[in-house]
Amino acid sequence: MNSTRAPLQPVIIGAGPAGIRAAQALVAAGLRPRVLDESARAGGQIYRQPPAVPGFMRAPATLYGFEHRKASRLHRLMAELAPNIDYEPGSMVWNLSDGVLDVLRDGVSRQVPYQHLILATGATDRVLPMPGWLTPGVYTLGGAQVALKYQGCAIGSEVVFMGTGPLLYLVAYQYAKAGARVAAVLDTASFGDRLAALPGLLRAPVLLAKGLYYMAWLRRHGVALHEQVRPLRVVGTTRVEAVECESGGHTLSIPCDALGYGLGLRSETQLASLAGCRYAYHARDRAWLPVRDAAGRSSVSGVYLAGDGAAIAGADAAELSGERAALALLQDMGSPVDLKRAGRLDGKLLRWQRIRDALERAFPFPEVWADSITDDVMICRCEEISAGTLRASVAGQGTQELNRLKALTRVGMGRCQGRMCGAAAAEVLARACGVGPDQVGRLRPQPPVKPIPIHMMVAMPAAAATAASALGASTAVSAKAAKSVERTVDLSQGGQP
Amino acid sequence: MMERINTEVVIIGGGIVGASAALFLSRRGVPVTLLEAAVCGAKASGVNYGGVRRQGRPLEQMGLTCRAHELWAQLPALIGTDGEYVRSGHLKLARSEADMTALETYRQATRGHGMHLRLLDRAELNRHYGWLGEEVIGGSLCPDDGHANPRLVSPAFALAAKAAGAVIRESTSVTSAVHDGRHFIVRSDNTLEVRASYLLNCAGAWAGHFAEGFGEVVPETSIHPLMMVTEPLPLFMGVSLGMQGGGIYARQVARGNCVIGGGRGLSADGNYARPGQNDIPALLGKAASLLKPLRGAQVIRFWTGVEGNMPDHNPVVGPSRTTPGLFHAFGFSGAGFQIGPAVGEVLAQLVADGHTDIPIDAFRIDRYAAAAHEAACPGHPFREQTLEAS
Ligand SMILES: Cc1cc2nc3c(=O)[nH]c(=O)nc-3n(C[C@H](O)[C@H](O)[C@H](O)COP(=O)(O)OP(=O)(O)OC[C@H]3O[C@@H](n4cnc5c(N)ncnc54)[C@H](O)[C@@H]3O)c2cc1C
Ligand SMILES: Cc1cc2nc3c(=O)[nH]c(=O)nc-3n(C[C@H](O)[C@H](O)[C@H](O)COP(=O)(O)OP(=O)(O)OC[C@H]3O[C@@H](n4cnc5c(N)ncnc54)[C@H](O)[C@@H]3O)c2cc1C
């Protein structure tokens, strides 16, 4: 890039806590970032807002509980930023390469050039199947929560929550508060785990207090809490009828009509991979994650990582890391940066790392999971690939690597492209090979990050990019110019760029 | 510590070509060691479109392609899997009268090779393939051509070779290959040295580099055909489709996904390639207009691969002109999957018997020496049709 030209508008992908804070820091420095977010409204996963239509209006306190102040603050902040950012909700970034994003919005795909990119793409549930998990009425914990926050409905009227992690008790609590009957909370972690984690958790007294409050509240309201359970199966044919688990040497069978099930989250890192970022295995998250420095710089110059999309650290850490990544970006652009502020953020982020370590100890990943599922359990539901098929590939074809497993068995080849089944497949593969999950590699993502319609319209890109860099006045002006020269071509009419 | 292996034949590259050579040699009892930089069948051979067609190939390839056609019919016996191979028919479509004329000329020229090509007009297309877009005016059907799943077929060749006794070393990149006057000495860094009487250069898009090492400079380049696949759709398309003059090709697998190719990807770092952003819209547009049932469908993945390409779109297959005992097989120019097994068999014959009955003279490595090139390539009429991936 010619240094006499003004730099392009920085782009932020994701309008969750991380993305919003990043935008705020860039605006404060006088820039006008472009914020692309797949959701219809800002807030990300935790502060997800219901559709902006009358029937859906519910008070923040109802929606977000203890977090409602934080939620309202972020939503308000986003509204304040509006005049100074180009915010594009409903925009899915489906591909990226060499400084150009492909962005689908309202059926039209546009190319957005970038020089500086903050990836704040968040996380989704880590799906670890068990017998019966495909029975209608089984949801992930996060999915159960999305139903509540976004659609204002519960997944069932008599719900069991099972798995482990802070979200387990939180979602159970939110359901009970919303009026659903919570039949039981079944935690795979033990009291011992919690005890071992206590010193670490004391670093985050508020978090700890909230967790204890949820548990106490649930108990007080007659919800059975079981620890150290081993999930056995979901019972039911056309609909969940009961959930079975082993607890203290007994089999518990709890009648219910829905199950919220979750064992942690997984970072949404496909775009970082397409950007060419280097990855390393992250033992705590049991996942390959893009490498970043403490400030959020990836291995690719101009690409920054923040929030749960970089590593699972929760919403508060996401806010901090979003701001921190923006400061790193500003610093790298040669803009003056409040170094004291950066230092403070670094300190806080480090503290959050320790808290995460403690949380992971309190709610550890059930190491026995991969052994505990029988051959007939479906791992990849798009392609209907069972654990037995994966194990057979290891035994019969000597498969030892995840992409190879994908090629030979079709696991991860369906609509989700491994975003949902990849973590489980890696665990099963590693176990079958007798190695750790760090030894089986990671799925190499290909575009599109999520399915795209074959019939979308494609906007003409090249002219826009050239015009934007040639104009070179303020970034705001060049971005507007870039937009005005975009032309759309309807491919259904046979037109081609 | 340098590990040493002494063997009769050493093969560089575990694509469908190298692996099938290993298979046929092992079956004849010849000791063979195959060295593969990545895993067998993970490069071009494992990521290609999966077209298994004779139709459209240049006349020089008729011997190889017909033999390959017989081998594909024996796939389960050969490699222990059917590799999802189906003789679905291959329909090459025409968009203009000129295309129809070209298809007819090709039909005449390939008579006697057992392809039984049949020309169809638009009315016939409507009867059997009503889902085709309006721009198509006719086509040429080869009833016994078809398609297969490269992800399954190509690794299975290597597994079968191993079962037949071949030594297969994966994650073993050949860093030097020389002839010391008596043996080939092939090394992978300082960890492995293989000595052998014969060397097969089957290194795909990277093979030109090895040829050059033996004093045979070839104009091999890389191409990166762009591929995509849709979500599973109700079955509508039995045949595998091609287009006269290239541009797009498509098939539907039993699960319902449509696999579609056309256009190009970009080289990432020589070893990998990625889908090119700018070719994607064109491919989407062509697919939506050619295949009506795709309207409203979703694309779930784009990908590409790294394939060796030659200026005349014919491969290099046969003996080295500088080094006895060295044989080349590379540069398949986007269409080596179907003929791969036959090429492997031919290589095995060249090593074990010293000759083959299949005509391969057109694939001589020295054909590009100016005069030789003119003689071997007199403005061939079917040249462009060789490419699956044109
Ligand atoms: C379903 C779910 C529920 C959760 N509930 C809670 C909770 O109640 N309490 C809690 O403490 N933590 C919760 N978490 C964890 C919490 O989400 C995170 O800690 C926090 O939201 C992280 O913020 P973020 O900004 O990193 O990402 P997010 O808040 O996840 O925001 C990421 C944003 O990026 C967008 N995005 C992703 N990919 C693309 C793309 N390709 N193109 C365009 N946009 C894209 C997403 O749509 C989203 O809006 C939940 C997580 C999940 C998955
Ligand atoms: C996207 C795409 C679509 C295609 N579609 C079709 C089709 O429909 N029909 C068809 O007939 N053909 C098709 N082709 C062409 C076909 O895939 C190739 O011609 C064929 O697979 C070539 O086989 P190969 O064994 O020569 O090469 P490869 O499969 O590339 O094998 C070469 C091997 O050599 C290895 N190697 C390279 N360097 C070294 C080294 N230094 N040491 C050790 N090993 C090394 C590589 O790792 C590789 O595994 C397509 C190709 C592509 C890329």
Short mmCIF file of N, CA and C in Angstrom, two decimals, chain B residues 68-157:
data_model
loop_
_atom_site.label_atom_id
_atom_site.label_comp_id
_atom_site.label_asym_id
_atom_site.label_seq_id
_atom_site.Cartn_x
_atom_site.Cartn_y
_atom_site.Cartn_z
N ALA B 68 -7.75 -47.99 -18.92
CA ALA B 68 -8.21 -47.53 -17.61
C ALA B 68 -9.69 -47.87 -17.41
N HIS B 69 -10.45 -47.74 -18.48
CA HIS B 69 -11.88 -48.06 -18.40
C HIS B 69 -12.08 -49.50 -17.92
N GLU B 70 -11.25 -50.41 -18.43
CA GLU B 70 -11.35 -51.81 -17.99
C GLU B 70 -10.95 -51.95 -16.52
N LEU B 71 -9.91 -51.22 -16.15
CA LEU B 71 -9.45 -51.32 -14.76
C LEU B 71 -10.48 -50.78 -13.78
N TRP B 72 -11.13 -49.68 -14.14
CA TRP B 72 -12.14 -49.10 -13.25
C TRP B 72 -13.26 -50.12 -12.99
N ALA B 73 -13.56 -50.95 -14.00
CA ALA B 73 -14.62 -51.95 -13.83
C ALA B 73 -14.21 -52.99 -12.79
N GLN B 74 -12.91 -53.12 -12.56
CA GLN B 74 -12.44 -54.15 -11.61
C GLN B 74 -12.06 -53.54 -10.26
N LEU B 75 -12.51 -52.33 -10.01
CA LEU B 75 -12.05 -51.60 -8.83
C LEU B 75 -12.12 -52.39 -7.52
N PRO B 76 -13.27 -52.99 -7.20
CA PRO B 76 -13.33 -53.69 -5.91
C PRO B 76 -12.26 -54.78 -5.79
N ALA B 77 -12.02 -55.51 -6.87
CA ALA B 77 -11.00 -56.57 -6.82
C ALA B 77 -9.61 -55.94 -6.69
N LEU B 78 -9.46 -54.79 -7.29
CA LEU B 78 -8.15 -54.14 -7.33
C LEU B 78 -7.80 -53.48 -6.00
N ILE B 79 -8.72 -52.74 -5.43
CA ILE B 79 -8.39 -51.93 -4.24
C ILE B 79 -9.33 -52.16 -3.06
N GLY B 80 -10.23 -53.12 -3.19
CA GLY B 80 -11.05 -53.46 -2.03
C GLY B 80 -12.19 -52.50 -1.74
N THR B 81 -12.50 -51.62 -2.67
CA THR B 81 -13.66 -50.75 -2.50
C THR B 81 -14.18 -50.36 -3.87
N ASP B 82 -15.47 -50.05 -3.95
CA ASP B 82 -15.99 -49.60 -5.25
C ASP B 82 -15.74 -48.10 -5.42
N GLY B 83 -15.27 -47.45 -4.36
CA GLY B 83 -14.93 -46.04 -4.46
C GLY B 83 -16.08 -45.17 -4.96
N GLU B 84 -17.31 -45.66 -4.76
CA GLU B 84 -18.52 -44.96 -5.23
C GLU B 84 -18.48 -44.74 -6.74
N TYR B 85 -17.76 -45.62 -7.44
CA TYR B 85 -17.67 -45.51 -8.90
C TYR B 85 -18.98 -45.94 -9.53
N VAL B 86 -19.52 -45.08 -10.35
CA VAL B 86 -20.74 -45.43 -11.10
C VAL B 86 -20.57 -45.08 -12.57
N ARG B 87 -21.08 -45.96 -13.42
CA ARG B 87 -21.08 -45.66 -14.85
C ARG B 87 -22.39 -44.97 -15.18
N SER B 88 -22.40 -43.71 -14.86
CA SER B 88 -23.63 -42.93 -14.91
C SER B 88 -23.92 -42.40 -16.30
N GLY B 89 -22.90 -42.46 -17.17
CA GLY B 89 -22.98 -41.74 -18.44
C GLY B 89 -22.32 -40.38 -18.29
N HIS B 90 -21.67 -39.94 -19.35
CA HIS B 90 -21.06 -38.61 -19.35
C HIS B 90 -21.64 -37.83 -20.51
N LEU B 91 -22.25 -36.73 -20.18
CA LEU B 91 -22.94 -35.94 -21.20
C LEU B 91 -22.18 -34.65 -21.42
N LYS B 92 -21.67 -34.50 -22.65
CA LYS B 92 -20.94 -33.28 -22.97
C LYS B 92 -21.88 -32.35 -23.72
N LEU B 93 -22.06 -31.17 -23.19
CA LEU B 93 -23.11 -30.28 -23.68
C LEU B 93 -22.59 -29.27 -24.70
N ALA B 94 -23.50 -28.86 -25.57
CA ALA B 94 -23.17 -27.87 -26.60
C ALA B 94 -24.04 -26.64 -26.41
N ARG B 95 -23.43 -25.47 -26.60
CA ARG B 95 -24.19 -24.23 -26.49
C ARG B 95 -24.42 -23.59 -27.85
N SER B 96 -23.78 -24.18 -28.88
CA SER B 96 -23.90 -23.56 -30.21
C SER B 96 -23.79 -24.64 -31.27
N GLU B 97 -24.14 -24.24 -32.48
CA GLU B 97 -24.02 -25.19 -33.59
C GLU B 97 -22.55 -25.59 -33.76
N ALA B 98 -21.67 -24.63 -33.56
CA ALA B 98 -20.24 -24.94 -33.69
C ALA B 98 -19.85 -26.02 -32.68
N ASP B 99 -20.39 -25.91 -31.48
CA ASP B 99 -20.11 -26.94 -30.46
C ASP B 99 -20.62 -28.30 -30.95
N MET B 100 -21.82 -28.30 -31.51
CA MET B 100 -22.40 -29.56 -31.99
C MET B 100 -21.51 -30.17 -33.07
N THR B 101 -21.01 -29.32 -33.94
CA THR B 101 -20.13 -29.81 -35.00
C THR B 101 -18.86 -30.41 -34.39
N ALA B 102 -18.33 -29.74 -33.40
CA ALA B 102 -17.12 -30.26 -32.75
C ALA B 102 -17.39 -31.62 -32.12
N LEU B 103 -18.55 -31.74 -31.47
CA LEU B 103 -18.89 -33.01 -30.84
C LEU B 103 -19.02 -34.12 -31.89
N GLU B 104 -19.62 -33.77 -33.01
CA GLU B 104 -19.79 -34.76 -34.08
C GLU B 104 -18.44 -35.15 -34.68
N THR B 105 -17.58 -34.18 -34.89
CA THR B 105 -16.24 -34.47 -35.42
C THR B 105 -15.51 -35.42 -34.47
N TYR B 106 -15.65 -35.13 -33.17
CA TYR B 106 -14.98 -35.97 -32.17
C TYR B 106 -15.54 -37.39 -32.20
N ARG B 107 -16.85 -37.48 -32.37
CA ARG B 107 -17.49 -38.80 -32.41
C ARG B 107 -16.92 -39.63 -33.55
N GLN B 108 -16.81 -38.97 -34.70
CA GLN B 108 -16.27 -39.66 -35.88
C GLN B 108 -14.83 -40.11 -35.61
N ALA B 109 -14.05 -39.19 -35.04
CA ALA B 109 -12.62 -39.46 -34.88
C ALA B 109 -12.34 -40.57 -33.89
N THR B 110 -13.25 -40.77 -32.94
CA THR B 110 -12.97 -41.75 -31.88
C THR B 110 -13.70 -43.07 -32.12
N ARG B 111 -14.33 -43.20 -33.28
CA ARG B 111 -15.01 -44.46 -33.60
C ARG B 111 -14.05 -45.63 -33.44
N GLY B 112 -14.57 -46.72 -32.92
CA GLY B 112 -13.72 -47.90 -32.80
C GLY B 112 -13.05 -48.01 -31.44
N HIS B 113 -13.20 -46.98 -30.62
CA HIS B 113 -12.59 -47.04 -29.29
C HIS B 113 -13.60 -47.45 -28.22
N GLY B 114 -14.78 -47.82 -28.66
CA GLY B 114 -15.73 -48.39 -27.71
C GLY B 114 -16.48 -47.42 -26.84
N MET B 115 -16.49 -46.16 -27.27
CA MET B 115 -17.19 -45.19 -26.42
C MET B 115 -18.68 -45.08 -26.73
N HIS B 116 -19.06 -45.49 -27.93
CA HIS B 116 -20.47 -45.47 -28.33
C HIS B 116 -21.13 -44.11 -28.10
N LEU B 117 -20.48 -43.08 -28.58
CA LEU B 117 -21.01 -41.73 -28.38
C LEU B 117 -22.31 -41.55 -29.17
N ARG B 118 -23.24 -40.85 -28.54
CA ARG B 118 -24.53 -40.63 -29.18
C ARG B 118 -24.87 -39.14 -29.08
N LEU B 119 -25.15 -38.52 -30.22
CA LEU B 119 -25.50 -37.09 -30.20
C LEU B 119 -26.99 -36.90 -29.90
N LEU B 120 -27.28 -35.96 -29.02
CA LEU B 120 -28.66 -35.68 -28.64
C LEU B 120 -29.00 -34.24 -28.99
N ASP B 121 -30.21 -34.04 -29.51
CA ASP B 121 -30.62 -32.66 -29.76
C ASP B 121 -31.42 -32.14 -28.55
N ARG B 122 -31.85 -30.90 -28.64
CA ARG B 122 -32.51 -30.29 -27.48
C ARG B 122 -33.76 -31.08 -27.07
N ALA B 123 -34.51 -31.56 -28.06
CA ALA B 123 -35.73 -32.30 -27.74
C ALA B 123 -35.39 -33.54 -26.93
N GLU B 124 -34.32 -34.21 -27.32
CA GLU B 124 -33.92 -35.41 -26.56
C GLU B 124 -33.43 -35.03 -25.16
N LEU B 125 -32.70 -33.94 -25.08
CA LEU B 125 -32.27 -33.48 -23.76
C LEU B 125 -33.48 -33.22 -22.88
N ASN B 126 -34.48 -32.57 -23.44
CA ASN B 126 -35.68 -32.27 -22.67
C ASN B 126 -36.34 -33.54 -22.14
N ARG B 127 -36.32 -34.57 -23.00
CA ARG B 127 -36.96 -35.82 -22.59
C ARG B 127 -36.26 -36.43 -21.37
N HIS B 128 -34.93 -36.43 -21.39
CA HIS B 128 -34.20 -37.14 -20.33
C HIS B 128 -33.63 -36.22 -19.26
N TYR B 129 -33.37 -34.99 -19.64
CA TYR B 129 -32.67 -34.10 -18.71
C TYR B 129 -33.37 -32.75 -18.68
N GLY B 130 -34.63 -32.79 -18.32
CA GLY B 130 -35.46 -31.58 -18.39
C GLY B 130 -34.98 -30.46 -17.48
N TRP B 131 -34.07 -30.78 -16.58
CA TRP B 131 -33.59 -29.79 -15.61
C TRP B 131 -32.45 -28.94 -16.16
N LEU B 132 -32.04 -29.21 -17.40
CA LEU B 132 -30.93 -28.42 -17.97
C LEU B 132 -31.39 -27.02 -18.35
N GLY B 133 -30.51 -26.06 -18.15
CA GLY B 133 -30.84 -24.68 -18.51
C GLY B 133 -31.03 -24.50 -20.01
N GLU B 134 -31.63 -23.38 -20.36
CA GLU B 134 -32.04 -23.13 -21.75
C GLU B 134 -30.87 -22.92 -22.70
N GLU B 135 -29.72 -22.52 -22.16
CA GLU B 135 -28.63 -22.17 -23.07
C GLU B 135 -28.05 -23.37 -23.81
N VAL B 136 -28.42 -24.57 -23.35
CA VAL B 136 -27.86 -25.78 -23.95
C VAL B 136 -28.71 -26.21 -25.14
N ILE B 137 -28.06 -26.50 -26.28
CA ILE B 137 -28.87 -26.88 -27.46
C ILE B 137 -28.74 -28.36 -27.82
N GLY B 138 -27.79 -29.04 -27.22
CA GLY B 138 -27.64 -30.46 -27.53
C GLY B 138 -26.47 -31.00 -26.76
N GLY B 139 -26.09 -32.26 -27.07
CA GLY B 139 -24.96 -32.82 -26.36
C GLY B 139 -24.56 -34.16 -26.93
N SER B 140 -23.50 -34.70 -26.34
CA SER B 140 -23.00 -36.00 -26.77
C SER B 140 -22.89 -36.88 -25.54
N LEU B 141 -23.56 -38.02 -25.58
CA LEU B 141 -23.59 -38.90 -24.42
C LEU B 141 -22.65 -40.09 -24.60
N CYS B 142 -21.83 -40.31 -23.58
CA CYS B 142 -21.02 -41.53 -23.55
C CYS B 142 -21.60 -42.37 -22.42
N PRO B 143 -22.38 -43.39 -22.76
CA PRO B 143 -23.19 -44.07 -21.73
C PRO B 143 -22.38 -44.74 -20.63
N ASP B 144 -21.18 -45.23 -20.93
CA ASP B 144 -20.44 -45.97 -19.92
C ASP B 144 -19.38 -45.18 -19.17
N ASP B 145 -19.26 -43.90 -19.45
CA ASP B 145 -18.38 -43.08 -18.62
C ASP B 145 -19.11 -42.77 -17.32
N GLY B 146 -18.39 -42.26 -16.34
CA GLY B 146 -19.07 -42.02 -15.07
C GLY B 146 -18.28 -41.18 -14.11
N HIS B 147 -18.45 -41.48 -12.84
CA HIS B 147 -17.71 -40.72 -11.83
C HIS B 147 -17.49 -41.58 -10.59
N ALA B 148 -16.59 -41.13 -9.75
CA ALA B 148 -16.22 -41.87 -8.53
C ALA B 148 -15.82 -40.87 -7.47
N ASN B 149 -15.57 -41.37 -6.28
CA ASN B 149 -15.19 -40.51 -5.17
C ASN B 149 -13.67 -40.54 -4.97
N PRO B 150 -13.00 -39.48 -5.39
CA PRO B 150 -11.54 -39.48 -5.33
C PRO B 150 -10.99 -39.59 -3.91
N ARG B 151 -11.74 -39.07 -2.92
CA ARG B 151 -11.26 -39.14 -1.54
C ARG B 151 -11.11 -40.58 -1.09
N LEU B 152 -11.95 -41.45 -1.66
CA LEU B 152 -11.89 -42.86 -1.26
C LEU B 152 -10.98 -43.65 -2.18
N VAL B 153 -11.08 -43.38 -3.49
CA VAL B 153 -10.36 -44.19 -4.47
C VAL B 153 -8.84 -44.05 -4.31
N SER B 154 -8.36 -42.81 -4.28
CA SER B 154 -6.92 -42.62 -4.36
C SER B 154 -6.17 -43.15 -3.13
N PRO B 155 -6.64 -42.85 -1.90
CA PRO B 155 -5.96 -43.46 -0.75
C PRO B 155 -6.05 -44.99 -0.79
N ALA B 156 -7.15 -45.51 -1.34
CA ALA B 156 -7.32 -46.97 -1.36
C ALA B 156 -6.28 -47.64 -2.25
N PHE B 157 -5.84 -46.97 -3.31
CA PHE B 157 -4.77 -47.53 -4.14
C PHE B 157 -3.51 -47.73 -3.30
#
